[in-house]
CSV table of C-alpha atoms in Angstrom, one decimal:
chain,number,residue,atom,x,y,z
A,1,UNK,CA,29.8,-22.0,1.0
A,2,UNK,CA,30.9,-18.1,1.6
A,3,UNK,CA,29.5,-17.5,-1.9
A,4,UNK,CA,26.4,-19.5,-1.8
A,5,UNK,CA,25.3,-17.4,1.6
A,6,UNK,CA,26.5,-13.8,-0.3
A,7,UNK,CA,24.3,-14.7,-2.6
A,8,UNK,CA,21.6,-15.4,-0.5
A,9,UNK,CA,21.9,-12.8,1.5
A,10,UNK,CA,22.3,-10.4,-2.1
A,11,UNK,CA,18.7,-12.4,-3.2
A,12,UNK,CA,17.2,-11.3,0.0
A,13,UNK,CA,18.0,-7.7,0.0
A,14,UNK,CA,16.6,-7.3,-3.2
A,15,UNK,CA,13.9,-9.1,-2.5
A,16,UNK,CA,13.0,-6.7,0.2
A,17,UNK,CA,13.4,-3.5,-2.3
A,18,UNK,CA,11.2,-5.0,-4.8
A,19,UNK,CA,8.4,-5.7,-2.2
A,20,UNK,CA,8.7,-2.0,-1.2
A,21,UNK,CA,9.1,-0.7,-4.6
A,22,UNK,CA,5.5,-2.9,-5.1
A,23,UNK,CA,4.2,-1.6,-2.1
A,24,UNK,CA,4.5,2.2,-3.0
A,25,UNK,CA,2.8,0.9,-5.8
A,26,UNK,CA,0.7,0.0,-4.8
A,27,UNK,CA,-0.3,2.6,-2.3
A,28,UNK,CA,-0.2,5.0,-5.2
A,29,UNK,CA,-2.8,3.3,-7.0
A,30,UNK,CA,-5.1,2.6,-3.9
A,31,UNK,CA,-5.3,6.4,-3.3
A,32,UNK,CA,-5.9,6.9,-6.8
A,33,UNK,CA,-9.0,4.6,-6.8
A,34,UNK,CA,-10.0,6.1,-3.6
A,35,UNK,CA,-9.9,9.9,-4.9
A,36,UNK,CA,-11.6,8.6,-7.8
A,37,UNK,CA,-14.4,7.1,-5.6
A,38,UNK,CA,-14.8,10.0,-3.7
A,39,UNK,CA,-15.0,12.1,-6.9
A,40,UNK,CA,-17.4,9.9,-8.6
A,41,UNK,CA,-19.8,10.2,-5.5
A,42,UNK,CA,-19.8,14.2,-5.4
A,43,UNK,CA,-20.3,14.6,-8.9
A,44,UNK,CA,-23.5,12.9,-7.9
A,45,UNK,CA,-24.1,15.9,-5.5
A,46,UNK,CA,-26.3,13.6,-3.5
A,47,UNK,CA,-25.1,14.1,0.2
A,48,UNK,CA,-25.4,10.6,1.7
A,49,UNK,CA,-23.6,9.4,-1.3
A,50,UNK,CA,-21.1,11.7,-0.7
A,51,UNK,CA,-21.3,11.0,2.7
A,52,UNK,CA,-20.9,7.5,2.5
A,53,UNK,CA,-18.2,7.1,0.5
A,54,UNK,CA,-15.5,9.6,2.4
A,55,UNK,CA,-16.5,7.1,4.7
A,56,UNK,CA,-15.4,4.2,2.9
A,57,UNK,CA,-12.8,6.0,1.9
A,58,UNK,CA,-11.2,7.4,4.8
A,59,UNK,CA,-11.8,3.3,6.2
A,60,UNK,CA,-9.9,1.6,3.4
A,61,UNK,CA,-7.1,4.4,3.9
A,62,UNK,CA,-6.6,4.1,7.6
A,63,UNK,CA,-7.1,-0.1,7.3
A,64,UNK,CA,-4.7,-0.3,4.3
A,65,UNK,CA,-2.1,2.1,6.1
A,66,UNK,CA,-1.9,0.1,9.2
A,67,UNK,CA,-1.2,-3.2,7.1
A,68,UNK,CA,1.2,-1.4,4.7
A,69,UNK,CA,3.0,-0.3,7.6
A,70,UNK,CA,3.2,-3.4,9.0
A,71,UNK,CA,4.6,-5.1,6.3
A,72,UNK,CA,6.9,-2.4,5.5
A,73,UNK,CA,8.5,-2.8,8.8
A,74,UNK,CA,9.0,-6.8,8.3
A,75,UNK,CA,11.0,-5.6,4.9
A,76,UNK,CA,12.9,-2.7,6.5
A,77,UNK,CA,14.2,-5.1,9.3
């Protein structure tokens, strides 16, 4: 029964590295595809385009960063 709960607990903990290991990931990516969106629309040089999507931007970033850190925390603990 010792064993069976090492194990467990061994499962878990790597578990919760992988998850954060995907969850850099995918952070990395996300502000990839944001920079990229933001590029896109200045190349256009068209100022509400611009405008609107550092907006989106800067929305998805702060939105995603709360939830990221939120579930970072339940893997950390």
């Amino acid at each position: 029964m010792v064993r069976v709960r090492e194990l467990s607990e061994q499962f878990i903990e790597k578990s919760k590295e992988g998850g954060l290991a995907w969850l850099q990931a995918y952070e990395k990516v996300l502000e990839s595809m944001l920079n990229l969106q933001q590029q896109a629309a200045a190349s256009t040089q068209v100022e509400w385009v611009t405008t609107l999507a550092n907006t989106s931007a800067d929305f998805v970033r702060e939105a995603s960063r709360v939830y990221l850190d939120a579930v970072k925390s339940q893997l950390s603990s």
